[in-house]
PDB file of C-alpha atoms and ligand atoms in Angstrom:
ATOM      1  CA  MET U   1     -17.934  29.138 -21.579  1.00 93.00           C
ATOM      2  CA  LYS U   2     -15.661  27.007 -23.762  1.00 97.00           C
ATOM      3  CA  VAL U   3     -13.272  28.287 -26.423  1.00 97.00           C
ATOM      4  CA  GLY U   4     -11.756  25.853 -28.906  1.00 98.00           C
ATOM      5  CA  VAL U   5      -8.151  26.266 -30.022  1.00 98.00           C
ATOM      6  CA  PRO U   6      -7.149  24.407 -33.208  1.00 98.00           C
ATOM      7  CA  ARG U   7      -3.880  22.540 -32.591  1.00 98.00           C
ATOM      8  CA  THR U   8      -1.968  23.825 -35.610  1.00 97.00           C
ATOM      9  CA  LEU U   9      -0.558  27.012 -37.240  1.00 96.00           C
ATOM     10  CA  PHE U  10      -0.492  29.772 -34.560  1.00 96.00           C
ATOM     11  CA  TYR U  11      -0.911  27.110 -31.827  1.00 97.00           C
ATOM     12  CA  TYR U  12       2.717  25.952 -32.094  1.00 97.00           C
ATOM     13  CA  ALA U  13       4.034  29.496 -31.690  1.00 96.00           C
ATOM     14  CA  TYR U  14       1.639  31.259 -29.354  1.00 96.00           C
ATOM     15  CA  SER U  15      -0.468  28.712 -27.437  1.00 96.00           C
ATOM     16  CA  PRO U  16       1.282  29.315 -24.075  1.00 96.00           C
ATOM     17  CA  PHE U  17       0.075  32.912 -24.275  1.00 97.00           C
ATOM     18  CA  ILE U  18      -3.351  32.204 -25.760  1.00 98.00           C
ATOM     19  CA  CYS U  19      -4.359  29.275 -23.542  1.00 97.00           C
ATOM     20  CA  SER U  20      -3.109  30.955 -20.398  1.00 98.00           C
ATOM     21  CA  PHE U  21      -4.974  34.168 -21.295  1.00 98.00           C
ATOM     22  CA  PHE U  22      -8.335  32.447 -21.747  1.00 98.00           C
ATOM     23  CA  GLU U  23      -7.878  30.249 -18.684  1.00 97.00           C
ATOM     24  CA  GLU U  24      -7.089  33.268 -16.518  1.00 97.00           C
ATOM     25  CA  LEU U  25     -10.260  34.904 -17.831  1.00 97.00           C
ATOM     26  CA  GLY U  26     -12.131  31.900 -16.461  1.00 96.00           C
ATOM     27  CA  VAL U  27     -12.896  30.475 -19.904  1.00 97.00           C
ATOM     28  CA  GLU U  28     -12.443  26.744 -20.456  1.00 97.00           C
ATOM     29  CA  VAL U  29      -9.953  26.051 -23.244  1.00 98.00           C
ATOM     30  CA  VAL U  30     -10.483  22.983 -25.416  1.00 98.00           C
ATOM     31  CA  VAL U  31      -7.567  22.195 -27.717  1.00 98.00           C
ATOM     32  CA  SER U  32      -8.353  20.007 -30.727  1.00 98.00           C
ATOM     33  CA  GLU U  33      -7.001  16.452 -30.722  1.00 97.00           C
ATOM     34  CA  LEU U  34      -3.497  15.617 -31.874  1.00 97.00           C
ATOM     35  CA  THR U  35      -3.181  15.581 -35.649  1.00 97.00           C
ATOM     36  CA  SER U  36      -4.160  12.210 -37.109  1.00 96.00           C
ATOM     37  CA  LYS U  37      -5.049  10.758 -40.484  1.00 94.00           C
ATOM     38  CA  LYS U  38      -8.717  11.405 -39.696  1.00 96.00           C
ATOM     39  CA  ILE U  39      -8.081  15.117 -39.025  1.00 96.00           C
ATOM     40  CA  ILE U  40      -6.005  15.514 -42.197  1.00 95.00           C
ATOM     41  CA  ASP U  41      -8.636  13.698 -44.288  1.00 95.00           C
ATOM     42  CA  GLU U  42     -11.390  15.915 -42.865  1.00 95.00           C
ATOM     43  CA  GLY U  43      -9.364  19.023 -43.690  1.00 95.00           C
ATOM     44  CA  VAL U  44      -8.572  17.871 -47.226  1.00 94.00           C
ATOM     45  CA  GLU U  45     -12.301  17.327 -47.813  1.00 94.00           C
ATOM     46  CA  ASP U  46     -13.147  21.021 -47.397  1.00 94.00           C
ATOM     47  CA  ALA U  47     -10.019  23.102 -47.985  1.00 93.00           C
ATOM     48  CA  VAL U  48      -9.236  24.481 -51.441  1.00 90.00           C
ATOM     49  CA  SER U  49      -7.205  21.861 -53.260  1.00 85.00           C
ATOM     50  CA  ASP U  50      -4.100  24.000 -53.867  1.00 86.00           C
ATOM     51  CA  ALA U  51      -3.688  24.979 -50.197  1.00 91.00           C
ATOM     52  CA  CYS U  52      -0.544  23.866 -48.360  1.00 94.00           C
ATOM     53  CA  VAL U  53      -0.970  20.981 -45.944  1.00 94.00           C
ATOM     54  CA  PRO U  54      -0.912  23.137 -42.746  1.00 96.00           C
ATOM     55  CA  ILE U  55      -3.901  25.087 -44.058  1.00 96.00           C
ATOM     56  CA  LYS U  56      -5.759  21.889 -44.947  1.00 95.00           C
ATOM     57  CA  LEU U  57      -4.925  20.654 -41.480  1.00 96.00           C
ATOM     58  CA  PHE U  58      -6.360  23.805 -39.935  1.00 97.00           C
ATOM     59  CA  HIS U  59      -9.728  22.997 -41.522  1.00 97.00           C
ATOM     60  CA  GLY U  60      -9.564  19.496 -40.006  1.00 97.00           C
ATOM     61  CA  HIS U  61      -8.737  20.831 -36.544  1.00 98.00           C
ATOM     62  CA  VAL U  62     -11.600  23.341 -36.689  1.00 97.00           C
ATOM     63  CA  LYS U  63     -14.017  20.550 -37.633  1.00 97.00           C
ATOM     64  CA  ASN U  64     -12.672  18.516 -34.729  1.00 97.00           C
ATOM     65  CA  LEU U  65     -13.852  21.270 -32.347  1.00 97.00           C
ATOM     66  CA  LEU U  66     -17.129  22.378 -33.915  1.00 93.00           C
ATOM     67  CA  ASN U  67     -19.660  20.653 -31.667  1.00 90.00           C
ATOM     68  CA  LYS U  68     -17.571  20.696 -28.519  1.00 95.00           C
ATOM     69  CA  VAL U  69     -17.246  24.415 -27.769  1.00 97.00           C
ATOM     70  CA  ASP U  70     -19.078  27.744 -27.791  1.00 96.00           C
ATOM     71  CA  PHE U  71     -16.488  29.457 -30.001  1.00 96.00           C
ATOM     72  CA  VAL U  72     -13.548  28.333 -32.111  1.00 97.00           C
ATOM     73  CA  LEU U  73     -10.637  30.764 -32.181  1.00 97.00           C
ATOM     74  CA  VAL U  74      -9.536  31.758 -35.690  1.00 98.00           C
ATOM     75  CA  PRO U  75      -6.971  34.578 -35.542  1.00 97.00           C
ATOM     76  CA  ARG U  76      -6.222  36.786 -38.476  1.00 97.00           C
ATOM     77  CA  LEU U  77      -2.491  37.165 -37.845  1.00 97.00           C
ATOM     78  CA  VAL U  78      -1.287  40.277 -39.631  1.00 97.00           C
ATOM     79  CA  SER U  79       1.801  41.456 -37.750  1.00 96.00           C
ATOM     80  CA  VAL U  80       3.636  41.030 -34.463  1.00 95.00           C
ATOM     81  CA  ASN U  81       6.566  43.284 -35.398  1.00 93.00           C
ATOM     82  CA  ASP U  82       7.139  46.367 -37.530  1.00 91.00           C
ATOM     83  CA  GLU U  83       9.182  44.723 -40.286  1.00 90.00           C
ATOM     84  CA  SER U  84       7.026  41.945 -41.754  1.00 93.00           C
ATOM     85  CA  THR U  85       3.584  40.377 -41.950  1.00 96.00           C
ATOM     86  CA  PHE U  86       2.460  36.785 -41.840  1.00 97.00           C
ATOM     87  CA  CYS U  87       2.044  34.685 -44.961  1.00 95.00           C
ATOM     88  CA  PRO U  88      -1.107  35.688 -46.940  1.00 95.00           C
ATOM     89  CA  LYS U  89      -2.778  32.438 -45.912  1.00 95.00           C
ATOM     90  CA  PHE U  90      -2.651  33.536 -42.274  1.00 96.00           C
ATOM     91  CA  LEU U  91      -4.066  36.913 -43.257  1.00 96.00           C
ATOM     92  CA  GLY U  92      -6.994  35.357 -45.075  1.00 95.00           C
ATOM     93  CA  LEU U  93      -7.629  32.458 -42.701  1.00 96.00           C
ATOM     94  CA  PRO U  94     -11.055  33.542 -41.342  1.00 97.00           C
ATOM     95  CA  ASP U  95     -12.306  34.299 -44.888  1.00 96.00           C
ATOM     96  CA  MET U  96     -11.053  30.970 -46.148  1.00 95.00           C
ATOM     97  CA  LEU U  97     -12.827  29.126 -43.328  1.00 96.00           C
ATOM     98  CA  GLU U  98     -16.027  31.086 -43.855  1.00 95.00           C
ATOM     99  CA  SER U  99     -16.132  30.114 -47.479  1.00 94.00           C
ATOM    100  CA  SER U 100     -15.032  26.470 -47.088  1.00 94.00           C
ATOM    101  CA  LEU U 101     -17.148  25.631 -44.026  1.00 94.00           C
ATOM    102  CA  PRO U 102     -20.505  27.436 -44.519  1.00 91.00           C
ATOM    103  CA  ASP U 103     -21.971  25.849 -41.350  1.00 89.00           C
ATOM    104  CA  PHE U 104     -19.159  27.200 -39.173  1.00 92.00           C
ATOM    105  CA  ASP U 105     -21.148  29.843 -37.293  1.00 92.00           C
ATOM    106  CA  ASN U 106     -19.270  30.073 -33.984  1.00 94.00           C
ATOM    107  CA  MET U 107     -15.971  31.508 -35.188  1.00 96.00           C
ATOM    108  CA  LEU U 108     -14.167  33.788 -32.727  1.00 96.00           C
ATOM    109  CA  GLU U 109     -12.249  35.924 -35.195  1.00 96.00           C
ATOM    110  CA  VAL U 110      -9.425  37.958 -33.682  1.00 97.00           C
ATOM    111  CA  ARG U 111      -7.379  40.336 -35.785  1.00 97.00           C
ATOM    112  CA  VAL U 112      -3.808  40.617 -34.492  1.00 97.00           C
ATOM    113  CA  ASP U 113      -1.915  43.558 -35.930  1.00 97.00           C
ATOM    114  CA  THR U 114       0.301  44.767 -33.108  1.00 95.00           C
ATOM    115  CA  LYS U 115       3.430  45.813 -35.036  1.00 94.00           C
ATOM    116  CA  GLY U 116       5.350  44.630 -31.968  1.00 91.00           C
ATOM    117  CA  LYS U 117       3.673  47.036 -29.531  1.00 96.00           C
ATOM    118  CA  ARG U 118       2.601  45.584 -26.213  1.00 96.00           C
ATOM    119  CA  SER U 119      -0.153  48.210 -25.899  1.00 97.00           C
ATOM    120  CA  GLU U 120      -1.649  47.037 -29.209  1.00 97.00           C
ATOM    121  CA  LEU U 121      -1.557  43.438 -28.061  1.00 97.00           C
ATOM    122  CA  PHE U 122      -3.370  44.435 -24.884  1.00 98.00           C
ATOM    123  CA  LYS U 123      -6.005  46.303 -26.908  1.00 97.00           C
ATOM    124  CA  THR U 124      -6.538  43.150 -28.983  1.00 98.00           C
ATOM    125  CA  CYS U 125      -6.929  41.079 -25.811  1.00 98.00           C
ATOM    126  CA  LEU U 126      -9.310  43.637 -24.333  1.00 97.00           C
ATOM    127  CA  LYS U 127     -11.474  43.561 -27.436  1.00 97.00           C
ATOM    128  CA  THR U 128     -11.535  39.750 -27.446  1.00 97.00           C
ATOM    129  CA  ALA U 129     -12.419  39.580 -23.757  1.00 97.00           C
ATOM    130  CA  GLY U 130     -15.107  42.229 -24.366  1.00 96.00           C
ATOM    131  CA  THR U 131     -16.699  39.950 -26.982  1.00 93.00           C
ATOM    132  CA  LEU U 132     -16.995  37.336 -24.239  1.00 93.00           C
ATOM    133  CA  GLY U 133     -18.448  39.875 -21.787  1.00 94.00           C
ATOM    134  CA  ILE U 134     -15.315  40.194 -19.618  1.00 95.00           C
ATOM    135  CA  GLY U 135     -14.125  43.545 -18.265  1.00 95.00           C
ATOM    136  CA  PHE U 136     -10.907  45.557 -18.066  1.00 96.00           C
ATOM    137  CA  PHE U 137      -9.319  44.512 -14.753  1.00 97.00           C
ATOM    138  CA  LYS U 138      -9.815  40.789 -15.226  1.00 97.00           C
ATOM    139  CA  THR U 139      -8.390  41.135 -18.723  1.00 98.00           C
ATOM    140  CA  LEU U 140      -5.354  43.050 -17.459  1.00 98.00           C
ATOM    141  CA  ARG U 141      -4.590  40.335 -14.889  1.00 97.00           C
ATOM    142  CA  ALA U 142      -5.006  37.596 -17.501  1.00 98.00           C
ATOM    143  CA  PHE U 143      -2.831  39.497 -19.965  1.00 98.00           C
ATOM    144  CA  ASN U 144       0.068  39.859 -17.502  1.00 98.00           C
ATOM    145  CA  LYS U 145      -0.157  36.217 -16.482  1.00 98.00           C
ATOM    146  CA  ALA U 146      -0.221  35.108 -20.126  1.00 98.00           C
ATOM    147  CA  LEU U 147       2.870  37.194 -20.937  1.00 97.00           C
ATOM    148  CA  LYS U 148       4.731  35.642 -18.007  1.00 97.00           C
ATOM    149  CA  ASN U 149       3.726  32.170 -19.125  1.00 97.00           C
ATOM    150  CA  TYR U 150       4.897  32.907 -22.653  1.00 96.00           C
ATOM    151  CA  GLU U 151       8.306  34.125 -21.438  1.00 96.00           C
ATOM    152  CA  GLU U 152       8.703  30.959 -19.373  1.00 95.00           C
ATOM    153  CA  TYR U 153       7.869  28.809 -22.398  1.00 94.00           C
ATOM    154  CA  LYS U 154      10.485  30.614 -24.524  1.00 94.00           C
ATOM    155  CA  ARG U 155      13.084  30.168 -21.777  1.00 94.00           C
ATOM    156  CA  LYS U 156      12.455  26.407 -21.644  1.00 92.00           C
ATOM    157  CA  PHE U 157      12.835  26.176 -25.397  1.00 91.00           C
ATOM    158  CA  ARG U 158      16.164  28.019 -25.297  1.00 91.00           C
ATOM    159  CA  GLU U 159      17.370  25.547 -22.682  1.00 91.00           C
ATOM    160  CA  GLY U 160      16.744  22.706 -25.116  1.00 88.00           C
ATOM    161  CA  THR U 161      13.373  21.319 -24.001  1.00 89.00           C
ATOM    162  CA  ILE U 162      10.897  20.926 -26.835  1.00 90.00           C
ATOM    163  CA  PRO U 163       7.581  21.408 -25.019  1.00 88.00           C
ATOM    164  CA  TYR U 164       5.273  20.144 -27.776  1.00 89.00           C
ATOM    165  CA  LEU U 165       7.175  16.912 -28.268  1.00 86.00           C
ATOM    166  CA  GLY U 166       8.038  16.333 -24.610  1.00 84.00           C
ATOM    167  CA  VAL U 167      11.713  15.644 -25.391  1.00 85.00           C
ATOM    168  CA  GLU U 168      15.115  17.123 -24.689  1.00 84.00           C
ATOM    169  CA  SER U 169      16.883  18.133 -27.879  1.00 79.00           C
ATOM    170  CA  ARG U 170      20.110  16.414 -26.877  1.00 77.00           C
ATOM    171  CA  ASP U 171      20.771  12.762 -26.139  1.00 72.00           C
ATOM    172  CA  LYS U 172      23.755  12.313 -23.807  1.00 71.00           C
ATOM    173  CA  ASN U 173      25.593  10.339 -26.506  1.00 76.00           C
ATOM    174  CA  SER U 174      24.992  12.833 -29.328  1.00 83.00           C
ATOM    175  CA  ASP U 175      27.952  13.090 -31.704  1.00 88.00           C
ATOM    176  CA  VAL U 176      26.351  15.110 -34.501  1.00 95.00           C
ATOM    177  CA  ILE U 177      24.542  18.454 -34.293  1.00 96.00           C
ATOM    178  CA  ILE U 178      21.753  19.000 -36.796  1.00 97.00           C
ATOM    179  CA  GLY U 179      19.896  22.275 -37.313  1.00 97.00           C
ATOM    180  CA  VAL U 180      16.297  21.324 -38.073  1.00 98.00           C
ATOM    181  CA  VAL U 181      14.649  24.434 -39.458  1.00 98.00           C
ATOM    182  CA  GLY U 182      11.119  25.167 -40.611  1.00 98.00           C
ATOM    183  CA  TYR U 183       7.860  26.658 -39.379  1.00 98.00           C
ATOM    184  CA  PRO U 184       6.895  25.671 -35.831  1.00 97.00           C
ATOM    185  CA  TYR U 185       3.531  24.252 -36.943  1.00 97.00           C
ATOM    186  CA  ILE U 186       5.385  21.782 -39.147  1.00 97.00           C
ATOM    187  CA  LEU U 187       8.389  20.928 -36.951  1.00 97.00           C
ATOM    188  CA  TYR U 188       6.493  20.353 -33.707  1.00 97.00           C
ATOM    189  CA  ASP U 189       3.454  18.536 -35.046  1.00 96.00           C
ATOM    190  CA  SER U 190       4.536  14.921 -34.605  1.00 95.00           C
ATOM    191  CA  TYR U 191       2.157  13.518 -37.202  1.00 95.00           C
ATOM    192  CA  LEU U 192       2.753  16.116 -39.890  1.00 95.00           C
ATOM    193  CA  SER U 193       6.544  16.169 -39.476  1.00 95.00           C
ATOM    194  CA  LEU U 194       6.671  12.364 -39.318  1.00 95.00           C
ATOM    195  CA  ASP U 195       8.480  12.881 -36.016  1.00 94.00           C
ATOM    196  CA  ILE U 196      11.685  13.937 -37.754  1.00 96.00           C
ATOM    197  CA  ILE U 197      13.093  15.550 -34.595  1.00 96.00           C
ATOM    198  CA  LYS U 198      12.507  12.499 -32.398  1.00 95.00           C
ATOM    199  CA  LYS U 199      13.904  10.227 -35.084  1.00 95.00           C
ATOM    200  CA  LEU U 200      17.116  12.276 -35.278  1.00 95.00           C
ATOM    201  CA  ILE U 201      17.488  12.290 -31.489  1.00 94.00           C
ATOM    202  CA  SER U 202      17.029   8.511 -31.433  1.00 92.00           C
ATOM    203  CA  MET U 203      19.831   8.306 -34.030  1.00 93.00           C
ATOM    204  CA  GLY U 204      22.200  10.033 -31.592  1.00 92.00           C
ATOM    205  CA  CYS U 205      21.893  13.565 -32.977  1.00 95.00           C
ATOM    206  CA  HIS U 206      21.667  16.775 -31.010  1.00 94.00           C
ATOM    207  CA  VAL U 207      18.906  18.786 -32.657  1.00 95.00           C
ATOM    208  CA  VAL U 208      18.743  22.584 -32.627  1.00 95.00           C
ATOM    209  CA  THR U 209      15.733  24.500 -33.945  1.00 96.00           C
ATOM    210  CA  PRO U 210      15.005  28.218 -34.538  1.00 96.00           C
ATOM    211  CA  GLU U 211      13.010  28.510 -31.289  1.00 95.00           C
ATOM    212  CA  MET U 212      16.148  27.601 -29.307  1.00 95.00           C
ATOM    213  CA  LEU U 213      17.795  30.885 -30.231  1.00 93.00           C
ATOM    214  CA  ALA U 214      17.053  34.147 -28.463  1.00 90.00           C
ATOM    215  CA  GLU U 215      15.632  36.884 -30.682  1.00 87.00           C
ATOM    216  CA  GLU U 216      18.840  38.963 -30.248  1.00 86.00           C
ATOM    217  CA  GLU U 217      20.966  36.078 -31.525  1.00 87.00           C
ATOM    218  CA  LYS U 218      18.781  35.731 -34.602  1.00 84.00           C
ATOM    219  CA  ARG U 219      18.865  39.460 -35.271  1.00 83.00           C
ATOM    220  CA  ARG U 220      22.671  39.473 -35.192  1.00 79.00           C
ATOM    221  CA  GLU U 221      22.407  37.993 -38.684  1.00 74.00           C
ATOM    222  CA  ASP U 222      20.471  40.948 -40.082  1.00 74.00           C
ATOM    223  CA  LEU U 223      23.495  42.847 -41.324  1.00 66.00           C
ATOM    224  CA  LYS U 224      24.606  39.809 -43.270  1.00 71.00           C
ATOM    225  CA  LEU U 225      21.197  38.998 -44.746  1.00 71.00           C
ATOM    226  CA  ARG U 226      21.023  39.832 -48.401  1.00 67.00           C
ATOM    227  CA  LYS U 227      17.431  40.871 -47.867  1.00 74.00           C
ATOM    228  CA  LEU U 228      14.719  40.459 -45.267  1.00 82.00           C
ATOM    229  CA  LEU U 229      11.651  38.640 -46.498  1.00 88.00           C
ATOM    230  CA  PHE U 230       8.073  39.846 -46.175  1.00 91.00           C
ATOM    231  CA  TRP U 231       6.917  37.067 -43.862  1.00 94.00           C
ATOM    232  CA  THR U 232       7.501  36.764 -40.112  1.00 95.00           C
ATOM    233  CA  PHE U 233       7.993  33.003 -39.782  1.00 96.00           C
ATOM    234  CA  SER U 234      10.214  32.914 -42.877  1.00 95.00           C
ATOM    235  CA  ASN U 235      12.536  35.552 -41.422  1.00 94.00           C
ATOM    236  CA  GLY U 236      12.742  33.509 -38.204  1.00 94.00           C
ATOM    237  CA  VAL U 237      13.838  30.442 -40.160  1.00 95.00           C
ATOM    238  CA  LEU U 238      16.367  32.372 -42.234  1.00 93.00           C
ATOM    239  CA  ARG U 239      17.925  34.230 -39.327  1.00 93.00           C
ATOM    240  CA  ALA U 240      18.255  31.088 -37.216  1.00 94.00           C
ATOM    241  CA  SER U 241      19.722  29.059 -40.076  1.00 95.00           C
ATOM    242  CA  TYR U 242      22.265  31.765 -40.924  1.00 93.00           C
ATOM    243  CA  ASN U 243      23.259  31.914 -37.274  1.00 93.00           C
ATOM    244  CA  PHE U 244      23.701  28.106 -37.099  1.00 94.00           C
ATOM    245  CA  ILE U 245      25.764  28.081 -40.288  1.00 93.00           C
ATOM    246  CA  ARG U 246      27.926  31.149 -39.804  1.00 89.00           C
ATOM    247  CA  GLU U 247      28.754  30.475 -36.165  1.00 91.00           C
ATOM    248  CA  ASN U 248      29.589  26.831 -36.940  1.00 92.00           C
ATOM    249  CA  LYS U 249      26.969  25.583 -34.518  1.00 94.00           C
ATOM    250  CA  VAL U 250      25.811  22.644 -36.636  1.00 96.00           C
ATOM    251  CA  ASP U 251      27.210  19.795 -38.721  1.00 96.00           C
ATOM    252  CA  GLY U 252      24.298  19.961 -41.161  1.00 97.00           C
ATOM    253  CA  ILE U 253      20.957  21.636 -41.844  1.00 98.00           C
ATOM    254  CA  ILE U 254      17.619  19.973 -42.581  1.00 98.00           C
ATOM    255  CA  HIS U 255      14.922  22.270 -43.919  1.00 98.00           C
ATOM    256  CA  VAL U 256      11.470  20.805 -43.325  1.00 98.00           C
ATOM    257  CA  THR U 257       8.903  22.418 -45.585  1.00 97.00           C
ATOM    258  CA  ALA U 258       5.342  21.913 -46.799  1.00 95.00           C
ATOM    259  CA  PHE U 259       4.584  21.100 -50.407  1.00 91.00           C
ATOM    260  CA  GLY U 260       3.023  24.130 -52.110  1.00 88.00           C
ATOM    261  CA  CYS U 261       4.383  26.683 -49.616  1.00 94.00           C
ATOM    262  CA  GLY U 262       5.023  29.904 -51.566  1.00 93.00           C
ATOM    263  CA  PRO U 263       7.402  31.621 -49.089  1.00 95.00           C
ATOM    264  CA  ASP U 264       9.488  28.472 -48.772  1.00 96.00           C
ATOM    265  CA  PHE U 265      10.397  28.485 -52.454  1.00 94.00           C
ATOM    266  CA  ILE U 266      12.552  31.496 -51.575  1.00 94.00           C
ATOM    267  CA  VAL U 267      13.661  30.385 -48.111  1.00 95.00           C
ATOM    268  CA  ASP U 268      14.784  26.979 -49.357  1.00 96.00           C
ATOM    269  CA  LYS U 269      16.825  28.420 -52.214  1.00 95.00           C
ATOM    270  CA  LEU U 270      18.542  30.974 -49.957  1.00 93.00           C
ATOM    271  CA  LEU U 271      19.428  28.248 -47.453  1.00 95.00           C
ATOM    272  CA  GLU U 272      20.718  25.967 -50.173  1.00 96.00           C
ATOM    273  CA  LEU U 273      22.994  28.726 -51.511  1.00 94.00           C
ATOM    274  CA  GLU U 274      24.269  29.634 -48.043  1.00 93.00           C
ATOM    275  CA  CYS U 275      25.033  26.008 -47.168  1.00 96.00           C
ATOM    276  CA  LYS U 276      26.773  25.493 -50.492  1.00 96.00           C
ATOM    277  CA  GLU U 277      28.946  28.551 -49.954  1.00 94.00           C
ATOM    278  CA  LYS U 278      29.907  27.490 -46.412  1.00 94.00           C
ATOM    279  CA  ASN U 279      30.207  23.798 -47.312  1.00 94.00           C
ATOM    280  CA  VAL U 280      27.550  22.704 -44.824  1.00 96.00           C
ATOM    281  CA  PRO U 281      25.545  19.551 -45.703  1.00 97.00           C
ATOM    282  CA  PHE U 282      21.957  20.498 -46.527  1.00 98.00           C
ATOM    283  CA  LEU U 283      18.798  18.442 -46.931  1.00 98.00           C
ATOM    284  CA  THR U 284      15.279  19.572 -47.810  1.00 97.00           C
ATOM    285  CA  VAL U 285      12.385  17.393 -46.675  1.00 97.00           C
ATOM    286  CA  THR U 286       9.109  18.380 -48.320  1.00 96.00           C
ATOM    287  CA  LEU U 287       5.976  17.076 -46.656  1.00 93.00           C
ATOM    288  CA  ASP U 288       2.375  16.759 -47.717  1.00 88.00           C
ATOM    289  CA  GLU U 289      -0.539  14.582 -46.681  1.00 83.00           C
ATOM    290  CA  HIS U 290       0.815  11.659 -48.735  1.00 79.00           C
ATOM    291  CA  THR U 291       4.453  11.626 -47.574  1.00 79.00           C
ATOM    292  CA  GLY U 292       5.484   8.208 -46.250  1.00 86.00           C
ATOM    293  CA  GLN U 293       7.498   7.547 -43.090  1.00 88.00           C
ATOM    294  CA  GLU U 294       9.868   4.995 -44.632  1.00 88.00           C
ATOM    295  CA  GLY U 295      11.078   7.266 -47.413  1.00 91.00           C
ATOM    296  CA  VAL U 296      11.814  10.088 -44.960  1.00 94.00           C
ATOM    297  CA  ASN U 297      13.579   7.744 -42.503  1.00 95.00           C
ATOM    298  CA  THR U 298      15.871   6.479 -45.262  1.00 95.00           C
ATOM    299  CA  ARG U 299      16.808  10.013 -46.274  1.00 96.00           C
ATOM    300  CA  LEU U 300      17.504  11.038 -42.678  1.00 97.00           C
ATOM    301  CA  GLU U 301      19.679   7.971 -42.075  1.00 97.00           C
ATOM    302  CA  ALA U 302      21.656   8.567 -45.260  1.00 97.00           C
ATOM    303  CA  PHE U 303      22.138  12.255 -44.372  1.00 97.00           C
ATOM    304  CA  VAL U 304      23.377  11.531 -40.836  1.00 97.00           C
ATOM    305  CA  ASP U 305      25.655   8.696 -42.042  1.00 97.00           C
ATOM    306  CA  MET U 306      27.158  11.040 -44.636  1.00 96.00           C
ATOM    307  CA  ILE U 307      27.869  13.664 -41.946  1.00 96.00           C
ATOM    308  CA  ARG U 308      29.485  11.059 -39.677  1.00 96.00           C
ATOM    309  CA  ILE U 309      31.729   9.868 -42.499  1.00 95.00           C
ATOM    310  CA  LYS U 310      32.668  13.457 -43.335  1.00 92.00           C
ATOM    311  CA  LYS U 311      33.529  14.199 -39.704  1.00 90.00           C
ATOM    312  CA  ALA U 312      35.563  10.999 -39.328  1.00 91.00           C
ATOM    313  CA  ARG U 313      37.589  11.839 -42.465  1.00 91.00           C
ATOM    314  CA  LYS U 314      38.236  15.357 -41.218  1.00 87.00           C
ATOM    315  CA  GLU U 315      39.407  14.092 -37.834  1.00 85.00           C
ATOM    316  CA  ALA U 316      41.657  11.484 -39.494  1.00 88.00           C
ATOM    317  CA  ALA U 317      43.199  14.163 -41.706  1.00 87.00           C
ATOM    318  CA  VAL U 318      43.982  16.360 -38.679  1.00 82.00           C
ATOM    319  CA  SER U 319      45.546  13.564 -36.562  1.00 75.00           C
TER     320      SER U 319
HETATM  321  S1  SF4 N 401       4.041  29.935 -44.818  1.00 80.29           S
HETATM  322 FE1  SF4 N 401       3.816  28.267 -46.274  1.00 80.29          FE
HETATM  323  S2  SF4 N 401       3.235  26.480 -45.047  1.00 80.29           S
HETATM  324 FE2  SF4 N 401       2.833  28.327 -43.831  1.00 80.29          FE
HETATM  325  S3  SF4 N 401       0.698  28.814 -44.226  1.00 80.29           S
HETATM  326 FE3  SF4 N 401       1.935  30.026 -45.640  1.00 80.29          FE
HETATM  327  S4  SF4 N 401       2.004  28.777 -47.507  1.00 80.29           S
HETATM  328 FE4  SF4 N 401       1.342  27.428 -45.831  1.00 80.29          FE
END
């Protein structure tokens, strides 16, 4: 049996768990191809026109898998903790796909609403495995293995390896530290993000991202947050950014966001205000399917040059 996993959205946060789980069940996992112009164009063709680019992309990745697998995984991510839910577009993903792709008849819909409880996650896995005709003990073994794999993946990230891009976040000559913040399915998709992280590393920057912080470090910011937001990924971005700024871990912050993203209207404004208050250079890069590489490169170069000049002036003033 083959299960297709679209290489976007939940993939860039949970694939080490998901892929390992299915593989341990003895199911072949087929991940859609890397994002390309063809996949974006195919997604744009069918998605509702006012959707953000990651959602359009999801349609393209599903189409990329349709005739290659028995089922295509489409999770309905509701909650993975007891404080927030996912963005409404994650909640309505299976419905959106059903309406936009009427011929999509092999969807493996999985509702994930664990509220942070491991037992609920196991129940979800058990139900999914049951759909594929797999029993309790095999599922339990696969579940434990998948959890272990997921912990290992998070550890690597915290040590500075970016698994999806195959790079280390620090070049040995780095002289500037940039916090690159945004949703994982934007930051770590090379095509969609126009390889912003790799570009910064090649410019001699040390890049830090939200996934490089342990959950406890992010939560240390909670007391200082004016308000928690409703959405899980948005809170992750806010907490990490506040930590970078308030503990002086970065020389500047770049917020990478998707055009038309509702939650990011709030996140971006809060980050802008925080950076202004703490005098930390801040840049927003908004991406959609038409954004050009050259324009983004120029903005990144100008931002990094400005930080280097600022640092040099500060050092000169001290000496
Ligand atoms: S959080 Fe924003 S970018 Fe992500 S799916 Fe929702 S609207 Fe799209």
